[in-house]
mmCIF file of C-alpha atoms and ligand atoms in Angstrom:
data_model
loop_
_atom_site.group_PDB
_atom_site.id
_atom_site.type_symbol
_atom_site.label_atom_id
_atom_site.label_comp_id
_atom_site.label_asym_id
_atom_site.label_seq_id
_atom_site.Cartn_x
_atom_site.Cartn_y
_atom_site.Cartn_z
ATOM 1 C CA UNK A 1 1.298 27.155 -27.006
ATOM 2 C CA UNK A 2 -1.058 29.361 -28.911
ATOM 3 C CA UNK A 3 -1.320 29.334 -32.716
ATOM 4 C CA UNK A 4 -3.289 32.295 -34.070
ATOM 5 C CA UNK A 5 -4.329 32.409 -37.679
ATOM 6 C CA UNK A 6 -4.672 35.854 -39.057
ATOM 7 C CA UNK A 7 -6.541 35.536 -42.402
ATOM 8 C CA UNK A 8 -6.379 39.241 -43.139
ATOM 9 C CA UNK A 9 -8.683 40.304 -45.979
ATOM 10 C CA UNK A 10 -8.827 36.810 -47.565
ATOM 11 C CA UNK A 11 -11.447 34.172 -47.750
ATOM 12 C CA UNK A 12 -14.980 33.455 -48.900
ATOM 13 C CA UNK A 13 -17.620 30.798 -48.225
ATOM 14 C CA UNK A 14 -15.696 28.283 -50.352
ATOM 15 C CA UNK A 15 -12.661 28.742 -47.990
ATOM 16 C CA UNK A 16 -14.635 26.940 -45.283
ATOM 17 C CA UNK A 17 -13.936 23.612 -47.001
ATOM 18 C CA UNK A 18 -10.199 24.063 -46.431
ATOM 19 C CA UNK A 19 -10.837 23.984 -42.674
ATOM 20 C CA UNK A 20 -11.919 20.301 -42.642
ATOM 21 C CA UNK A 21 -8.274 19.230 -42.376
ATOM 22 C CA UNK A 22 -7.674 21.529 -39.400
ATOM 23 C CA UNK A 23 -10.829 20.307 -37.639
ATOM 24 C CA UNK A 24 -9.665 16.733 -37.956
ATOM 25 C CA UNK A 25 -6.200 17.666 -36.669
ATOM 26 C CA UNK A 26 -7.684 19.546 -33.729
ATOM 27 C CA UNK A 27 -9.354 16.380 -32.545
ATOM 28 C CA UNK A 28 -6.184 14.225 -32.967
ATOM 29 C CA UNK A 29 -3.503 13.605 -30.377
ATOM 30 C CA UNK A 30 -1.064 15.327 -32.672
ATOM 31 C CA UNK A 31 -2.333 18.721 -31.674
ATOM 32 C CA UNK A 32 -0.520 18.124 -28.397
ATOM 33 C CA UNK A 33 -0.801 21.198 -26.205
ATOM 34 C CA UNK A 34 -1.515 23.565 -29.107
ATOM 35 C CA UNK A 35 -4.430 25.922 -28.980
ATOM 36 C CA UNK A 36 -5.816 27.098 -32.271
ATOM 37 C CA UNK A 37 -7.490 30.415 -32.802
ATOM 38 C CA UNK A 38 -8.780 31.700 -36.108
ATOM 39 C CA UNK A 39 -9.209 35.352 -36.968
ATOM 40 C CA UNK A 40 -11.136 35.419 -40.249
ATOM 41 C CA UNK A 41 -12.491 38.574 -41.837
ATOM 42 C CA UNK A 42 -15.673 39.811 -40.133
ATOM 43 C CA UNK A 43 -17.774 38.433 -43.019
ATOM 44 C CA UNK A 44 -16.724 34.874 -42.109
ATOM 45 C CA UNK A 45 -16.820 34.977 -38.303
ATOM 46 C CA UNK A 46 -20.298 33.418 -38.025
ATOM 47 C CA UNK A 47 -19.576 30.704 -40.632
ATOM 48 C CA UNK A 48 -16.302 29.824 -38.900
ATOM 49 C CA UNK A 49 -18.161 29.598 -35.549
ATOM 50 C CA UNK A 50 -20.632 27.139 -37.036
ATOM 51 C CA UNK A 51 -17.914 25.146 -38.747
ATOM 52 C CA UNK A 52 -15.928 24.877 -35.495
ATOM 53 C CA UNK A 53 -18.976 24.131 -33.329
ATOM 54 C CA UNK A 54 -17.867 20.657 -32.325
ATOM 55 C CA UNK A 55 -14.201 21.329 -31.804
ATOM 56 C CA UNK A 56 -11.938 23.406 -29.568
ATOM 57 C CA UNK A 57 -10.813 25.939 -32.164
ATOM 58 C CA UNK A 58 -11.545 29.435 -30.972
ATOM 59 C CA UNK A 59 -12.453 32.602 -32.931
ATOM 60 C CA UNK A 60 -11.209 36.087 -32.980
ATOM 61 C CA UNK A 61 -11.673 39.236 -35.019
ATOM 62 C CA UNK A 62 -8.872 41.218 -36.676
ATOM 63 C CA UNK A 63 -9.836 44.711 -35.320
ATOM 64 C CA UNK A 64 -12.635 46.651 -33.606
ATOM 65 C CA UNK A 65 -13.931 50.189 -33.211
ATOM 66 C CA UNK A 66 -12.783 52.054 -30.102
ATOM 67 C CA UNK A 67 -16.341 53.025 -28.962
ATOM 68 C CA UNK A 68 -17.844 50.918 -26.152
ATOM 69 C CA UNK A 69 -21.470 51.544 -27.328
ATOM 70 C CA UNK A 70 -23.392 51.617 -30.589
ATOM 71 C CA UNK A 71 -22.912 54.773 -32.621
ATOM 72 C CA UNK A 72 -22.968 56.504 -36.020
ATOM 73 C CA UNK A 73 -19.781 54.819 -37.286
ATOM 74 C CA UNK A 74 -20.456 53.577 -40.746
ATOM 75 C CA UNK A 75 -18.625 50.416 -41.628
ATOM 76 C CA UNK A 76 -17.387 49.652 -38.109
ATOM 77 C CA UNK A 77 -17.980 46.995 -35.441
ATOM 78 C CA UNK A 78 -17.211 47.351 -31.682
ATOM 79 C CA UNK A 79 -15.838 44.842 -29.220
ATOM 80 C CA UNK A 80 -19.216 44.264 -27.620
ATOM 81 C CA UNK A 81 -20.722 43.310 -31.054
ATOM 82 C CA UNK A 82 -17.848 40.886 -31.647
ATOM 83 C CA UNK A 83 -18.484 39.210 -28.216
ATOM 84 C CA UNK A 84 -22.130 39.157 -28.894
ATOM 85 C CA UNK A 85 -21.721 36.974 -32.042
ATOM 86 C CA UNK A 86 -19.331 34.589 -30.279
ATOM 87 C CA UNK A 87 -15.730 35.896 -30.863
ATOM 88 C CA UNK A 88 -13.499 35.504 -27.918
ATOM 89 C CA UNK A 89 -10.368 37.274 -29.274
ATOM 90 C CA UNK A 90 -9.512 40.414 -31.184
ATOM 91 C CA UNK A 91 -6.257 41.525 -32.764
ATOM 92 C CA UNK A 92 -5.514 45.144 -31.955
ATOM 93 C CA UNK A 93 -2.690 47.423 -33.248
ATOM 94 C CA UNK A 94 -1.633 45.371 -36.253
ATOM 95 C CA UNK A 95 0.975 47.245 -38.188
ATOM 96 C CA UNK A 96 -1.233 47.173 -41.334
ATOM 97 C CA UNK A 97 -3.621 49.322 -39.363
ATOM 98 C CA UNK A 98 -0.941 51.433 -37.575
ATOM 99 C CA UNK A 99 0.440 52.202 -41.062
ATOM 100 C CA UNK A 100 -2.862 53.713 -41.947
ATOM 101 C CA UNK A 101 -2.694 56.101 -39.003
ATOM 102 C CA UNK A 102 -3.959 53.999 -36.002
ATOM 103 C CA UNK A 103 -2.359 55.781 -33.110
ATOM 104 C CA UNK A 104 -1.191 54.359 -29.752
ATOM 105 C CA UNK A 105 -3.968 56.405 -28.102
ATOM 106 C CA UNK A 106 -6.603 54.817 -30.318
ATOM 107 C CA UNK A 107 -5.190 51.368 -29.751
ATOM 108 C CA UNK A 108 -5.335 51.999 -26.049
ATOM 109 C CA UNK A 109 -9.040 52.798 -26.177
ATOM 110 C CA UNK A 110 -9.697 49.831 -28.362
ATOM 111 C CA UNK A 111 -7.895 47.526 -25.856
ATOM 112 C CA UNK A 112 -9.777 48.955 -22.892
ATOM 113 C CA UNK A 113 -13.140 48.463 -24.503
ATOM 114 C CA UNK A 114 -12.257 44.991 -25.843
ATOM 115 C CA UNK A 115 -11.343 43.954 -22.201
ATOM 116 C CA UNK A 116 -14.558 45.483 -20.979
ATOM 117 C CA UNK A 117 -16.454 43.354 -23.519
ATOM 118 C CA UNK A 118 -14.599 40.319 -22.183
ATOM 119 C CA UNK A 119 -12.545 39.669 -25.288
ATOM 120 C CA UNK A 120 -8.967 38.418 -25.072
ATOM 121 C CA UNK A 121 -6.697 40.936 -26.774
ATOM 122 C CA UNK A 122 -3.822 40.140 -29.185
ATOM 123 C CA UNK A 123 -1.959 43.424 -28.930
ATOM 124 C CA UNK A 124 0.564 43.854 -31.775
ATOM 125 C CA UNK A 125 3.829 45.788 -31.475
ATOM 126 C CA UNK A 126 6.875 45.965 -33.616
ATOM 127 C CA UNK A 127 9.480 48.210 -35.165
ATOM 128 C CA UNK A 128 9.816 49.169 -38.854
ATOM 129 C CA UNK A 129 13.025 48.347 -40.856
ATOM 130 C CA UNK A 130 14.085 51.949 -40.577
ATOM 131 C CA UNK A 131 13.687 51.969 -36.845
ATOM 132 C CA UNK A 132 15.598 48.640 -36.586
ATOM 133 C CA UNK A 133 18.378 50.078 -38.679
ATOM 134 C CA UNK A 134 18.454 53.135 -36.447
ATOM 135 C CA UNK A 135 18.748 50.768 -33.405
ATOM 136 C CA UNK A 136 15.441 52.169 -32.105
ATOM 137 C CA UNK A 137 13.674 48.869 -31.508
ATOM 138 C CA UNK A 138 13.589 48.960 -27.731
ATOM 139 C CA UNK A 139 12.586 52.611 -27.714
ATOM 140 C CA UNK A 140 9.706 51.941 -30.122
ATOM 141 C CA UNK A 141 8.492 48.836 -28.331
ATOM 142 C CA UNK A 142 8.624 50.583 -24.959
ATOM 143 C CA UNK A 143 6.486 53.432 -26.329
ATOM 144 C CA UNK A 144 3.952 51.146 -27.905
ATOM 145 C CA UNK A 145 3.612 49.130 -24.718
ATOM 146 C CA UNK A 146 3.489 52.202 -22.403
ATOM 147 C CA UNK A 147 0.798 54.059 -24.380
ATOM 148 C CA UNK A 148 -1.075 51.018 -25.708
ATOM 149 C CA UNK A 149 -1.528 49.677 -22.206
ATOM 150 C CA UNK A 150 -1.878 52.987 -20.404
ATOM 151 C CA UNK A 151 -4.097 52.728 -17.318
ATOM 152 C CA UNK A 152 -4.804 49.076 -17.846
ATOM 153 C CA UNK A 153 -4.115 47.357 -14.620
ATOM 154 C CA UNK A 154 -5.400 43.825 -15.222
ATOM 155 C CA UNK A 155 -3.506 42.407 -18.153
ATOM 156 C CA UNK A 156 -4.561 38.792 -17.720
ATOM 157 C CA UNK A 157 -6.604 38.896 -20.919
ATOM 158 C CA UNK A 158 -3.786 40.467 -22.984
ATOM 159 C CA UNK A 159 -1.436 38.654 -25.309
ATOM 160 C CA UNK A 160 1.413 40.707 -26.778
ATOM 161 C CA UNK A 161 2.302 39.781 -30.384
ATOM 162 C CA UNK A 162 5.750 40.958 -31.261
ATOM 163 C CA UNK A 163 5.612 41.501 -35.024
ATOM 164 C CA UNK A 164 8.544 43.328 -36.526
ATOM 165 C CA UNK A 165 7.022 45.215 -39.480
ATOM 166 C CA UNK A 166 9.858 44.213 -41.744
ATOM 167 C CA UNK A 167 9.157 40.536 -41.099
ATOM 168 C CA UNK A 168 5.516 40.567 -41.980
ATOM 169 C CA UNK A 169 4.746 38.929 -45.315
ATOM 170 C CA UNK A 170 8.481 39.234 -46.390
ATOM 171 C CA UNK A 171 9.928 35.780 -45.630
ATOM 172 C CA UNK A 172 12.436 37.368 -43.292
ATOM 173 C CA UNK A 173 12.590 36.576 -39.579
ATOM 174 C CA UNK A 174 14.795 37.977 -36.809
ATOM 175 C CA UNK A 175 18.012 36.175 -35.804
ATOM 176 C CA UNK A 176 17.304 33.741 -33.020
ATOM 177 C CA UNK A 177 19.590 35.603 -30.564
ATOM 178 C CA UNK A 178 18.030 38.969 -31.413
ATOM 179 C CA UNK A 179 14.488 37.612 -31.007
ATOM 180 C CA UNK A 180 15.372 36.039 -27.698
ATOM 181 C CA UNK A 181 16.737 39.397 -26.418
ATOM 182 C CA UNK A 182 13.714 41.299 -27.629
ATOM 183 C CA UNK A 183 11.225 38.861 -26.094
ATOM 184 C CA UNK A 184 13.143 39.115 -22.803
ATOM 185 C CA UNK A 185 13.053 42.853 -23.075
ATOM 186 C CA UNK A 186 9.316 42.888 -23.644
ATOM 187 C CA UNK A 187 8.890 40.629 -20.610
ATOM 188 C CA UNK A 188 11.114 42.926 -18.539
ATOM 189 C CA UNK A 189 8.598 45.755 -19.127
ATOM 190 C CA UNK A 190 6.185 44.124 -16.662
ATOM 191 C CA UNK A 191 6.857 44.323 -13.060
ATOM 192 C CA UNK A 192 4.854 41.396 -11.863
ATOM 193 C CA UNK A 193 3.481 38.786 -14.278
ATOM 194 C CA UNK A 194 4.180 39.472 -17.984
ATOM 195 C CA UNK A 195 1.351 38.864 -20.431
ATOM 196 C CA UNK A 196 1.848 35.929 -22.800
ATOM 197 C CA UNK A 197 4.149 36.899 -25.639
ATOM 198 C CA UNK A 198 3.671 35.692 -29.175
ATOM 199 C CA UNK A 199 5.902 36.072 -32.212
ATOM 200 C CA UNK A 200 4.430 36.912 -35.650
ATOM 201 C CA UNK A 201 6.164 37.684 -39.023
ATOM 202 C CA UNK A 202 6.620 35.130 -41.846
ATOM 203 C CA UNK A 203 6.182 32.071 -39.584
ATOM 204 C CA UNK A 204 6.149 28.983 -41.865
ATOM 205 C CA UNK A 205 6.823 25.228 -41.662
ATOM 206 C CA UNK A 206 10.451 25.785 -42.560
ATOM 207 C CA UNK A 207 11.467 28.469 -40.057
ATOM 208 C CA UNK A 208 9.418 27.210 -37.102
ATOM 209 C CA UNK A 209 12.269 24.863 -36.213
ATOM 210 C CA UNK A 210 14.433 27.808 -35.396
ATOM 211 C CA UNK A 211 11.714 29.913 -33.845
ATOM 212 C CA UNK A 212 10.674 27.203 -31.416
ATOM 213 C CA UNK A 213 14.129 27.207 -29.865
ATOM 214 C CA UNK A 214 13.104 30.382 -28.158
ATOM 215 C CA UNK A 215 11.230 28.606 -25.417
ATOM 216 C CA UNK A 216 10.001 31.741 -23.686
ATOM 217 C CA UNK A 217 7.619 32.405 -26.600
ATOM 218 C CA UNK A 218 4.061 31.444 -25.792
ATOM 219 C CA UNK A 219 2.862 31.003 -29.363
ATOM 220 C CA UNK A 220 2.778 32.371 -32.925
ATOM 221 C CA UNK A 221 0.649 34.732 -34.916
ATOM 222 C CA UNK A 222 0.611 33.450 -38.482
ATOM 223 C CA UNK A 223 -0.595 35.354 -41.381
ATOM 224 C CA UNK A 224 -0.012 34.067 -44.937
ATOM 225 C CA UNK A 225 0.856 30.439 -43.961
ATOM 226 C CA UNK A 226 -2.266 30.135 -41.911
ATOM 227 C CA UNK A 227 -4.532 30.352 -45.019
ATOM 228 C CA UNK A 228 -3.090 26.984 -46.050
ATOM 229 C CA UNK A 229 -4.309 24.392 -43.577
ATOM 230 C CA UNK A 230 -1.528 21.981 -44.335
ATOM 231 C CA UNK A 231 1.078 24.639 -43.708
ATOM 232 C CA UNK A 232 -0.701 25.855 -40.522
ATOM 233 C CA UNK A 233 -0.937 22.238 -39.138
ATOM 234 C CA UNK A 234 2.755 21.565 -40.044
ATOM 235 C CA UNK A 235 3.711 24.660 -37.988
ATOM 236 C CA UNK A 236 1.896 23.192 -34.998
ATOM 237 C CA UNK A 237 3.363 19.702 -35.508
ATOM 238 C CA UNK A 238 6.838 20.899 -35.987
ATOM 239 C CA UNK A 239 6.585 23.063 -32.794
ATOM 240 C CA UNK A 240 6.161 19.839 -30.832
ATOM 241 C CA UNK A 241 8.464 17.481 -32.704
HETATM 242 C C1 LIG B 301 0.445 38.986 -39.612
HETATM 243 O O1 LIG B 301 -0.049 39.699 -40.573
HETATM 244 O O2 LIG B 301 0.082 39.094 -38.470
HETATM 245 C C2 LIG B 301 1.504 38.169 -40.051
HETATM 246 C C3 LIG B 301 2.267 37.565 -39.121
HETATM 247 O O3 LIG B 301 1.673 37.869 -41.434
HETATM 248 P P1 LIG B 301 2.745 36.895 -42.110
HETATM 249 O O4 LIG B 301 2.738 35.643 -41.291
HETATM 250 O O5 LIG B 301 2.134 36.635 -43.472
HETATM 251 O O6 LIG B 301 4.014 37.533 -42.098
#
């Protein structure tokens, strides 16, 4: 199971101290088969890499520019640059970026270049509350998958993170039976082998007991709760207990 921490725009050098607990946990038997990946802000990637030098915790970024090569794009970083500093993963298509106008076409370009740069991609999809109420969830997910993964044959380095927009940071999660159906639906979109499917949206140590019942989920993308090491560790522990 994969446990991916999305720190969003939080964290400074002092935050590194909070990772000691996670490092210790990652070396214990309690981690079981859990694989931890941290996606801090760009400013902390290098510090996290140093901090995790002697343990198996991997590092990702939260976004990248769509261009494969260097260019005049003030304030941006491309996938190759991320790989070059030691990141192995990148989150692409997060709803907080889609909301600001990131299109499916742009997401598709980013994914293609991230794969070229040999990064593993955490590709986020999910419906808004309005779309859910209009019973458009499947239609929206199909479109996001079709356009986001257009002309990408080899999907072995892609993880799909199903993150209903209405569940992010709200404390709400889908009903178990609805989530099971949606994950099955996402898997059914792939003829041969489906990419690994993660769930994200308000995962915490209390609701993980319900979420883990859906045994076709390959892991969790955790935002808010991942900034608290104890909570993040509890999520992993409770997944296996
Ligand atoms: C996220 O932003 O990817 C996320 C899942 O956030 P939260 O866990 O805070 O809902």
